[in-house]
Amino acid sequence: MAVGGNALTQAHQSGTIEDIVANAAGIAACLAPLVRSGWRIAVVHGNGPQVGNLAIQQDEASHLVPPQPLHELCAMTQGQLGGILVREIDRLCGAGTAVALVTHVGVERDDPAFDHPTKPIGPFFGAQEAASLAADRGWDIVEDAGRGHRRVVASPVPVDIVEIKAIRTLLDAGHVVLAAGGGGIAVSLTADGGLSAMNAVIDKDHAAAALASAIQASDLFLVTGVDAVLLDFGTPHERPVHVLSALEAQEYLAQGQFPAGSMGPKVTAALHFLRDGGRRALITSAERLAAAAAGDVGVGTRIEPAHAAVVSAT
Amino acid sequence: MAVGGNALTQAHQSGTIEDIVANAAGIAACLAPLVRSGWRIAVVHGNGPQVGNLAIQQDEASHLVPPQPLHELCAMTQGQLGGILVREIDRLCGAGTAVALVTHVGVERDDPAFDHPTKPIGPFFGAQEAASLAADRGWDIVEDAGRGHRRVVASPVPVDIVEIKAIRTLLDAGHVVLAAGGGGIAVSLTADGGLSAMNAVIDKDHAAAALASAIQASDLFLVTGVDAVLLDFGTPHERPVHVLSALEAQEYLAQGQFPAGSMGPKVTAALHFLRDGGRRALITSAERLAAAAAGDVGVGTRIEPAHAAVVSAT
């Protein structure tokens, strides 16, 4: 299950602890019925707004305290957001139910994403402020889905989950496992066989798909701000779609129906998961999750593998 | 095993990532021989310098970004320092060996420590700067073991480890487990059975003793900057002591041989562990750890339970 960093700090919020905890409580309330009905769940939270805030604090205090690099800020958000989600899940499901594991996610050192930053982090800026931040701090800044300007950082493809064995062990022991938070701490292999941390923010939907594949999950839940995927978004023909085959989803993606930075990565992550043998990917809101997971086909957007006959024809 | 936050950012260092990683590599190098010879180890790291740095960053950027409270900064240091130690241990012992678990540690809401802050965090200040920080930011500041002035925060007694079952599961599965980092995120039970995060930094030696007792560890290793405990420290009679019974340690403690904020909490933590059934507590440097753990009685300071006859006489 993937939950966005924007679900923890919403677009109109600045990132106070009170807001994050209240949002986490809402996520826990939607998760608890699934836990009670027997689902074993690994949760991957995002960290875009929070890691961006940490980056601003590093810069602002750099005359007093050595700023930590981006990979360390990702690690910090795993501690903070993982801890908050654990407390809110435990409040509803019992102390010791949820655990948060600091997780490293392997990437390729020569992933082209390192030269083409795309992942938005931190707050929204106006055009003028964005231009001066780009000049002063060397940030890459883009317009984000029409909502304002945001800093973007490299977002390489997740290749493997370093702590996968421990995650499986904890799931098997009955825990709700918070893992690969913020997409994980990106690492690449060094010549001596060690792990070198990389300055990047891996997309949490892609990390969740990689994790779901690695643990051979039946389902991948991609929780977002809308109840279902919309087709022809922003046009008079805008409509929700509740069931898609992988082939249909692939076609809509190719048509540009799903914008990068919002629904695009979710549909792509869902397709990766189904390609790797997943049974079902669900894109829906936290509020609709329990109903959609239970199989209500009029709720959320369910993406399923193509029929065998169709796959063999492609 | 407890490792100080000062071992990760040494007193003359400012807390750069390069210094923290180099220090973590040194700790991993001392730990790896123990892992290879079959020890199953839970590691509790401190976070004093690092959490203090984060607190300064929160204040300094508070006009731009909402500052996070102290319990969240503790959580962040678990992500950062746990992640770094995992990478350095994995480099020597194989990827996936070490795992860091975000850990909550239960405290009493009415612990008197909340009214009497004693735990030093962050950098050292001169007397004049300390006075102005106390006035401007409302910080409690004290002189720390003759090394300068430092901010102090509440440090309540650890009562239980919320994630204890998961820690046991991971140890049983063969992992080196980084847990209760920075002493853990302090929490107290709320009326609804939930966990409420508290603004405190639990002493990492006491958290390590509580963890060691809860997992019924045979040994508690308290790693510090000196090779052995010194008696009559700073006098012409200063000398290392290599073996102490719990009763002797208790007597020296009562005599004021071990200052608060340095050796005092270590000896107290060792005594708690032995009282709870521990076999041996070792206080030594990272460099001497492997030899001391292997039983070399001329290395480190080994504290052992009183003999049965002595215990029954008290």
XYZ file of C-alpha atoms in Angstrom:
628
model
C 0.000 0.000 0.000
C 1.351 3.388 -0.995
C 0.243 6.608 0.744
C 1.366 9.965 -0.599
C 3.446 12.465 1.294
C 0.717 14.886 0.199
C -1.773 12.784 2.186
C 0.339 13.534 5.294
C 0.894 17.230 4.510
C -1.870 18.402 2.213
C -1.341 21.002 -0.485
C -2.887 23.848 1.560
C -0.941 22.896 4.708
C 2.535 24.028 5.771
C 3.629 20.822 7.500
C 2.934 21.378 11.197
C 3.132 18.333 13.444
C -0.559 18.760 14.310
C -1.580 18.508 10.643
C 0.692 15.530 9.957
C -0.596 13.630 13.001
C -4.252 14.391 12.150
C -3.725 13.224 8.566
C -1.917 10.090 9.755
C -4.829 9.362 12.098
C -7.160 9.547 9.094
C -4.978 7.113 7.148
C -4.820 4.753 10.144
C -8.614 4.864 10.455
C -8.930 3.681 6.830
C -6.241 1.034 7.279
C -7.516 -0.457 10.553
C -10.569 -2.233 9.060
C -8.264 -3.965 6.565
C -5.941 -5.099 9.363
C -8.895 -6.365 11.404
C -10.260 -8.327 8.455
C -6.963 -10.161 8.109
C -4.976 -8.304 5.446
C -1.217 -8.408 5.970
C -0.007 -5.004 4.861
C 3.255 -3.262 4.060
C 2.826 0.516 3.859
C 5.066 2.805 1.779
C 4.537 6.465 2.622
C 5.665 9.387 0.491
C 7.719 12.310 1.806
C 7.667 15.048 -0.830
C 6.434 17.965 1.302
C 8.336 16.869 4.405
C 11.714 16.251 2.780
C 11.376 19.607 1.035
C 10.787 21.329 4.369
C 13.851 19.635 5.854
C 15.916 20.811 2.882
C 14.848 24.408 3.542
C 15.837 24.078 7.213
C 19.253 22.702 6.232
C 19.902 25.677 3.963
C 18.557 28.272 6.347
C 20.740 27.177 9.289
C 23.855 26.345 7.255
C 25.836 29.148 8.945
C 25.264 27.394 12.300
C 24.936 23.665 11.597
C 26.361 21.503 8.774
C 23.527 20.810 6.311
C 22.833 17.126 5.738
C 22.554 15.855 2.144
C 19.266 14.828 0.545
C 19.720 11.100 1.236
C 19.951 11.855 4.956
C 16.806 13.981 4.816
C 15.014 11.001 3.227
C 16.256 8.841 6.109
C 14.982 11.421 8.615
C 11.498 11.406 7.077
C 11.404 7.614 7.439
C 12.008 8.045 11.164
C 9.486 10.828 11.576
C 6.624 9.737 9.316
C 7.142 6.044 10.045
C 6.976 6.762 13.773
C 3.818 8.870 13.487
C 2.033 6.253 11.370
C 3.083 3.503 13.800
C 1.565 5.421 16.729
C -1.694 6.130 14.898
C -2.071 2.541 13.641
C -1.187 1.130 17.080
C -3.808 3.389 18.702
C -6.494 1.546 16.681
C -4.956 -1.920 16.308
C -3.016 -2.325 19.580
C 0.507 -1.327 20.684
C 3.215 -3.238 18.833
C 1.051 -3.966 15.756
C 2.816 -1.602 13.378
C 6.580 -1.264 12.973
C 8.643 1.105 10.831
C 11.816 -0.203 9.258
C 14.460 2.194 7.954
C 14.742 0.957 4.375
C 17.344 1.291 1.632
C 16.317 0.919 -1.986
C 18.889 0.028 -4.619
C 19.153 2.153 -7.770
C 21.546 2.178 -10.713
C 24.365 4.689 -10.283
C 24.042 5.647 -13.958
C 20.238 5.967 -13.960
C 19.516 8.829 -16.406
C 17.201 10.340 -13.762
C 20.308 11.735 -12.008
C 20.736 14.103 -14.954
C 17.025 14.915 -15.325
C 15.363 15.741 -11.979
C 11.576 15.241 -12.017
C 10.398 14.568 -8.447
C 8.729 17.591 -6.780
C 9.581 18.146 -3.097
C 8.743 20.814 -0.541
C 6.321 23.727 -0.683
C 4.833 25.523 -3.687
C 6.345 28.831 -4.745
C 5.151 31.683 -6.934
C 6.912 32.159 -10.276
C 9.087 35.048 -9.089
C 10.190 33.400 -5.838
C 10.886 30.187 -7.764
C 13.185 32.030 -10.152
C 15.178 33.589 -7.319
C 15.488 30.260 -5.441
C 16.739 28.592 -8.622
C 19.345 31.318 -9.006
C 20.390 31.551 -5.321
C 20.393 27.896 -4.303
C 20.986 26.100 -7.562
C 17.689 24.256 -7.258
C 15.888 22.770 -10.237
C 12.347 24.191 -10.149
C 9.367 23.323 -12.370
C 5.661 24.032 -12.465
C 3.851 21.145 -10.734
C 0.527 20.025 -12.209
C -0.765 23.612 -12.422
C -0.601 24.088 -8.648
C 2.481 26.315 -8.506
C 6.256 25.999 -8.776
C 8.210 23.373 -6.866
C 11.756 22.176 -6.474
C 12.451 18.902 -8.299
C 15.139 16.313 -7.532
C 16.380 13.135 -9.210
C 14.013 10.174 -8.987
C 15.743 7.000 -10.204
C 14.035 3.655 -10.791
C 13.986 1.343 -7.746
C 15.831 -1.891 -8.555
C 15.760 -3.777 -5.275
C 14.878 -3.451 -1.591
C 17.949 -4.024 0.599
C 15.958 -4.933 3.752
C 13.530 -7.250 1.914
C 14.276 -10.286 4.088
C 13.547 -8.371 7.302
C 10.332 -6.943 5.815
C 9.126 -10.458 4.968
C 10.056 -11.673 8.450
C 8.068 -8.876 10.091
C 5.024 -9.392 7.837
C 5.114 -13.133 8.558
C 5.158 -12.309 12.288
C 1.885 -10.416 11.831
C 3.068 -6.800 11.844
C 1.835 -3.948 9.698
C 5.199 -2.913 8.251
C 6.036 0.673 7.326
C 8.869 0.242 4.816
C 10.632 2.102 2.016
C 9.179 5.335 3.387
C 9.637 8.279 1.056
C 10.548 5.697 -1.596
C 13.481 4.503 0.562
C 17.006 5.810 1.045
C 18.457 5.473 -2.466
C 21.692 3.469 -2.533
C 23.963 2.072 -5.199
C 26.528 -0.683 -4.902
C 30.145 0.400 -4.483
C 33.231 -1.423 -5.741
C 33.864 -2.917 -2.258
C 30.361 -4.399 -2.132
C 29.084 -1.657 0.157
C 26.062 0.596 -0.197
C 26.602 4.231 -1.124
C 23.735 6.633 -0.391
C 22.585 8.682 -3.405
C 20.969 12.121 -3.476
C 17.546 11.286 -4.863
C 13.915 10.796 -3.887
C 12.551 7.581 -5.345
C 8.881 7.734 -6.344
C 6.966 6.057 -3.523
C 4.472 4.430 -5.929
C 7.323 2.801 -7.815
C 9.013 1.769 -4.578
C 5.710 0.285 -3.395
C 5.363 -1.662 -6.661
C 8.929 -2.974 -6.305
C 8.251 -3.956 -2.698
C 4.888 -5.561 -3.568
C 6.566 -7.615 -6.313
C 9.430 -8.649 -4.037
C 7.112 -9.905 -1.298
C 4.811 -11.465 -3.931
C 1.850 -9.441 -2.679
C -1.536 -10.271 -4.197
C -2.603 -6.623 -4.308
C -1.056 -3.196 -4.657
C -3.111 -0.342 -3.170
C -2.151 3.128 -4.388
C -3.931 5.580 -2.092
C -4.389 9.091 -3.428
C -6.534 12.228 -3.144
C -9.269 11.079 -5.529
C -11.733 8.190 -5.276
C -11.010 6.863 -8.771
C -8.896 7.531 -11.851
C -10.526 10.116 -14.132
C -10.476 9.856 -17.896
C -10.506 13.011 -20.031
C -9.599 14.940 -16.874
C -10.522 18.634 -17.055
C -12.719 18.250 -20.150
C -16.539 18.091 -20.460
C -16.109 14.316 -20.910
C -14.318 13.831 -17.558
C -15.498 10.566 -15.967
C -14.259 8.054 -13.407
C -13.177 4.607 -14.562
C -13.584 1.688 -12.161
C -12.077 -1.296 -13.976
C -9.194 -1.339 -16.434
C -7.210 -4.161 -17.946
C -3.459 -3.679 -17.996
C -3.690 -3.225 -21.773
C -6.332 -0.526 -21.503
C -4.336 1.256 -18.809
C -1.245 1.050 -21.021
C -3.167 2.579 -23.926
C -4.570 5.468 -21.871
C -1.084 6.099 -20.503
C 0.303 6.239 -24.053
C -2.471 8.711 -24.988
C -1.256 11.054 -22.221
C -4.402 10.656 -20.128
C -2.400 10.515 -16.869
C -0.106 13.465 -16.095
C 3.465 12.943 -14.858
C 3.782 13.836 -11.179
C 0.241 12.773 -10.278
C -1.678 9.845 -11.846
C 1.040 8.868 -14.337
C 3.452 7.275 -11.829
C 0.576 5.421 -10.156
C -0.638 3.801 -13.364
C 2.947 2.979 -14.381
C 3.646 1.457 -10.953
C 0.427 -0.576 -11.191
C 1.497 -1.906 -14.609
C 4.954 -2.884 -13.285
C 3.334 -4.775 -10.436
C 0.927 -6.646 -12.750
C 3.766 -7.443 -15.176
C 5.640 -9.020 -12.232
C 2.723 -11.302 -11.396
C 0.470 -9.157 -9.213
C -3.229 -10.011 -9.120
C -4.774 -6.561 -8.757
C -3.749 -2.918 -8.433
C -6.207 -0.491 -6.844
C -6.057 3.293 -7.112
C -8.446 5.032 -4.721
C -8.770 7.402 -1.747
C -8.106 6.411 1.854
C -11.846 6.737 2.539
C -12.822 4.283 -0.226
C -9.983 1.832 0.378
C -11.771 -0.732 2.565
C -14.754 -0.985 0.195
C -12.533 -1.188 -2.891
C -10.248 -3.783 -1.297
C -13.297 -5.867 -0.372
C -14.125 -6.055 -4.073
C -16.789 -3.382 -4.628
C -16.276 -2.775 -8.361
C -18.094 0.568 -8.352
C -15.467 2.043 -5.993
C -11.930 3.104 -6.860
C -10.069 2.059 -10.001
C -9.064 -1.547 -10.265
C -6.389 -2.543 -12.781
C -6.087 -6.238 -13.551
C -3.805 -8.326 -15.743
C -4.889 -8.774 -19.340
C -6.574 -12.079 -20.147
C -4.126 -14.798 -21.110
C -5.409 -14.881 -24.741
C -4.860 -11.145 -25.103
C -1.361 -11.329 -23.605
C -0.310 -14.072 -25.985
C -1.571 -11.995 -28.949
C 0.692 -9.002 -28.122
C 25.223 -2.615 22.917
C 25.055 1.119 23.449
C 27.102 3.553 21.332
C 27.133 7.243 22.209
C 25.932 10.014 19.952
C 29.312 11.546 20.771
C 30.943 8.528 19.132
C 29.123 9.506 15.902
C 29.801 13.256 16.199
C 32.854 13.748 18.382
C 33.236 16.723 20.709
C 35.559 18.620 18.342
C 33.344 17.940 15.300
C 30.394 19.988 14.030
C 28.290 17.111 12.722
C 29.049 16.923 9.000
C 27.840 13.836 7.158
C 31.445 12.950 6.326
C 32.413 12.859 10.013
C 29.312 10.873 11.031
C 29.875 8.289 8.280
C 33.597 7.954 9.109
C 32.796 7.474 12.803
C 30.044 4.966 11.984
C 32.530 3.051 9.836
C 34.864 2.860 12.838
C 32.068 1.526 15.040
C 31.082 -1.020 12.374
C 34.713 -2.177 12.142
C 34.706 -2.920 15.884
C 31.309 -4.608 15.720
C 31.973 -6.832 12.699
C 34.339 -9.281 14.483
C 31.643 -9.855 17.129
C 29.035 -10.540 14.442
C 31.397 -12.927 12.655
C 32.105 -14.831 15.847
C 28.401 -15.447 16.356
C 27.172 -12.731 18.710
C 23.568 -11.695 18.118
C 23.533 -7.968 18.750
C 21.013 -5.185 19.249
C 22.634 -1.753 18.972
C 21.291 1.380 20.684
C 22.952 4.552 19.386
C 22.848 7.923 21.104
C 21.809 11.151 19.370
C 22.780 14.060 21.625
C 24.852 16.119 19.174
C 22.618 15.295 16.194
C 19.261 16.010 17.813
C 20.678 19.271 19.115
C 21.726 20.266 15.606
C 18.253 19.466 14.279
C 16.741 21.616 17.034
C 18.888 24.574 15.941
C 17.769 24.088 12.312
C 14.106 24.038 13.383
C 14.488 27.331 15.234
C 16.546 29.021 12.573
C 14.055 28.314 9.762
C 10.889 28.792 11.804
C 9.863 31.824 9.734
C 9.778 29.577 6.638
C 8.924 26.046 7.822
C 6.944 24.853 10.873
C 9.452 23.598 13.470
C 8.949 20.002 14.539
C 8.882 19.185 18.263
C 11.702 17.381 20.047
C 10.074 13.932 19.831
C 10.013 14.237 16.043
C 13.673 15.244 15.987
C 14.446 12.080 17.985
C 12.523 10.089 15.373
C 14.511 11.772 12.586
C 17.832 10.840 14.195
C 16.702 7.200 14.327
C 16.184 7.313 10.562
C 19.459 9.072 9.842
C 21.864 7.431 12.289
C 20.183 4.024 12.030
C 20.491 4.158 8.240
C 24.156 5.178 8.319
C 25.061 2.421 10.798
C 23.140 -0.141 8.719
C 25.127 0.785 5.606
C 28.473 0.654 7.400
C 27.716 -2.673 9.116
C 26.363 -4.155 5.870
C 29.524 -3.084 4.047
C 31.531 -5.406 6.340
C 28.972 -8.126 7.099
C 26.926 -8.310 3.891
C 23.892 -6.397 2.575
C 20.760 -7.079 4.600
C 22.637 -8.059 7.791
C 21.760 -4.972 9.804
C 18.313 -3.397 10.079
C 17.169 -0.239 11.862
C 13.772 -0.246 13.516
C 12.073 3.021 14.442
C 11.478 2.410 18.142
C 9.179 3.927 20.753
C 10.110 3.701 24.420
C 7.434 4.026 27.092
C 7.941 6.508 29.930
C 5.733 7.689 32.803
C 3.864 10.889 31.979
C 4.559 12.167 35.502
C 8.262 11.243 35.545
C 9.912 14.020 37.612
C 12.523 14.351 34.850
C 10.002 16.436 32.865
C 10.416 19.184 35.476
C 14.208 18.803 35.800
C 15.950 18.613 32.418
C 19.386 16.956 32.610
C 20.213 15.470 29.177
C 22.728 17.553 27.166
C 22.012 17.879 23.430
C 23.620 19.793 20.574
C 26.856 21.752 20.390
C 28.885 23.351 23.157
C 28.537 27.081 23.735
C 30.633 29.668 25.554
C 29.183 31.129 28.762
C 28.012 34.378 27.163
C 26.363 32.736 24.131
C 24.723 30.211 26.454
C 23.178 32.991 28.527
C 21.732 34.719 25.463
C 20.328 31.439 24.048
C 18.682 30.688 27.382
C 17.087 34.133 27.342
C 16.089 34.205 23.642
C 14.894 30.629 23.112
C 13.848 29.574 26.589
C 16.377 26.750 26.586
C 17.667 25.172 29.767
C 21.474 25.355 29.579
C 24.066 23.899 31.943
C 27.808 23.383 32.031
C 28.573 19.872 30.750
C 31.384 17.952 32.468
C 33.745 20.928 32.220
C 33.683 20.918 28.400
C 31.471 24.003 27.912
C 27.789 24.950 28.107
C 25.070 22.837 26.510
C 21.314 22.797 26.211
C 19.643 20.170 28.438
C 16.249 18.506 27.951
C 14.106 16.127 30.005
C 15.393 12.555 30.201
C 12.754 10.302 31.798
C 13.329 6.686 32.845
C 12.562 4.098 30.117
C 9.796 1.757 31.302
C 9.184 -0.466 28.289
C 10.069 -0.914 24.622
C 6.935 -0.750 22.455
C 8.446 -2.642 19.496
C 10.055 -5.358 21.670
C 8.334 -8.256 19.886
C 9.557 -7.096 16.480
C 13.095 -6.592 17.829
C 13.133 -10.172 19.154
C 11.801 -11.473 15.837
C 14.539 -9.686 13.886
C 17.298 -10.847 16.263
C 16.009 -14.431 16.021
C 16.146 -14.111 12.228
C 19.879 -13.339 12.489
C 19.905 -9.572 11.985
C 22.036 -7.011 13.780
C 19.201 -4.783 15.004
C 19.579 -1.020 15.437
C 16.808 -0.200 17.920
C 15.787 2.476 20.423
C 18.177 4.861 18.671
C 18.714 8.079 20.605
C 17.086 6.284 23.536
C 13.894 5.831 21.494
C 10.957 8.121 20.760
C 9.544 8.717 24.263
C 5.831 7.891 24.517
C 3.298 7.645 27.304
C -0.014 5.831 27.287
C -3.108 7.945 26.656
C -6.596 7.378 28.073
C -7.719 5.747 24.798
C -4.876 3.219 24.948
C -2.847 5.103 22.354
C 0.741 6.287 22.476
C 1.415 9.988 22.914
C 4.882 11.229 21.942
C 6.670 13.177 24.669
C 9.315 15.905 24.339
C 12.313 14.207 25.897
C 15.574 12.467 25.074
C 15.871 9.194 26.974
C 19.408 8.302 28.024
C 20.637 5.740 25.488
C 22.519 3.718 28.126
C 19.336 3.351 30.169
C 17.332 2.502 27.038
C 19.969 -0.098 26.131
C 19.734 -1.614 29.631
C 15.924 -1.757 29.361
C 16.197 -3.355 25.925
C 18.874 -5.825 27.075
C 16.698 -6.861 30.019
C 13.591 -7.215 27.831
C 15.345 -9.488 25.318
C 17.078 -11.340 28.189
C 20.496 -10.553 26.765
C 23.463 -12.227 28.444
C 25.645 -9.137 28.111
C 25.291 -5.364 27.982
C 28.120 -3.551 26.183
C 28.354 0.183 26.917
C 30.778 1.621 24.368
C 32.355 4.938 25.249
C 35.381 7.146 24.607
C 37.661 5.520 27.186
C 39.054 1.979 27.369
C 38.008 1.414 30.994
C 36.291 3.138 33.907
C 38.689 5.331 35.869
C 38.625 5.601 39.646
C 39.689 8.850 41.328
C 39.415 10.529 37.929
C 41.467 13.703 37.627
C 43.490 13.068 40.809
C 47.070 11.749 41.228
C 45.470 8.392 42.160
C 43.548 8.071 38.871
C 43.573 4.412 37.739
C 41.551 2.109 35.503
C 39.454 -0.634 37.092
C 38.854 -3.811 35.091
C 36.510 -5.896 37.231
C 33.810 -4.691 39.610
C 31.059 -6.519 41.423
C 27.659 -4.858 41.319
C 28.069 -4.006 45.010
C 31.438 -2.358 44.449
C 30.069 -0.384 41.510
C 27.124 0.697 43.648
C 29.482 1.897 46.382
C 31.709 3.880 44.001
C 28.575 5.408 42.485
C 27.363 6.449 45.951
C 30.799 8.009 46.606
C 30.338 10.242 43.548
C 33.162 8.583 41.590
C 31.163 8.657 38.324
C 29.943 12.062 37.122
C 26.347 12.554 35.893
C 26.257 12.998 32.119
C 29.274 10.760 31.456
C 30.180 7.602 33.439
C 27.351 7.869 35.979
C 24.491 6.820 33.631
C 26.607 3.943 32.281
C 27.295 2.455 35.697
C 23.655 2.966 36.730
C 22.439 1.318 33.502
C 24.847 -1.596 34.090
C 23.474 -2.050 37.608
C 19.858 -2.038 36.343
C 20.736 -4.702 33.804
C 22.456 -6.931 36.397
C 19.556 -6.466 38.851
C 17.219 -7.719 36.078
C 19.246 -10.907 35.618
C 22.010 -9.881 33.234
C 25.246 -11.887 33.333
C 27.807 -9.192 32.573
C 27.997 -5.488 31.744
C 31.070 -4.194 29.915
C 32.144 -0.563 29.691
C 34.919 -0.006 27.151
C 35.933 1.727 23.925
C 34.905 0.550 20.451
C 38.550 -0.422 19.818
C 38.735 -2.687 22.904
C 35.248 -4.163 22.551
C 36.083 -7.408 20.764
C 38.870 -8.303 23.226
C 36.774 -7.387 26.255
C 33.736 -9.303 24.935
C 35.946 -12.347 24.369
C 36.750 -12.298 28.084
C 40.132 -10.569 28.339
C 39.942 -9.370 31.964
C 42.726 -6.792 31.550
C 40.647 -4.876 28.970
C 37.643 -2.644 29.607
C 35.605 -2.618 32.820
C 33.503 -5.657 33.505
C 30.700 -5.395 36.076
C 29.242 -8.667 37.297
C 26.453 -9.613 39.670
C 27.407 -9.957 43.328
C 28.047 -13.511 44.456
C 24.939 -15.299 45.674
C 26.222 -15.345 49.279
C 26.803 -11.593 49.220
C 23.393 -10.925 47.703
C 21.646 -12.933 50.409
C 23.550 -10.985 53.093
C 22.293 -7.580 51.836
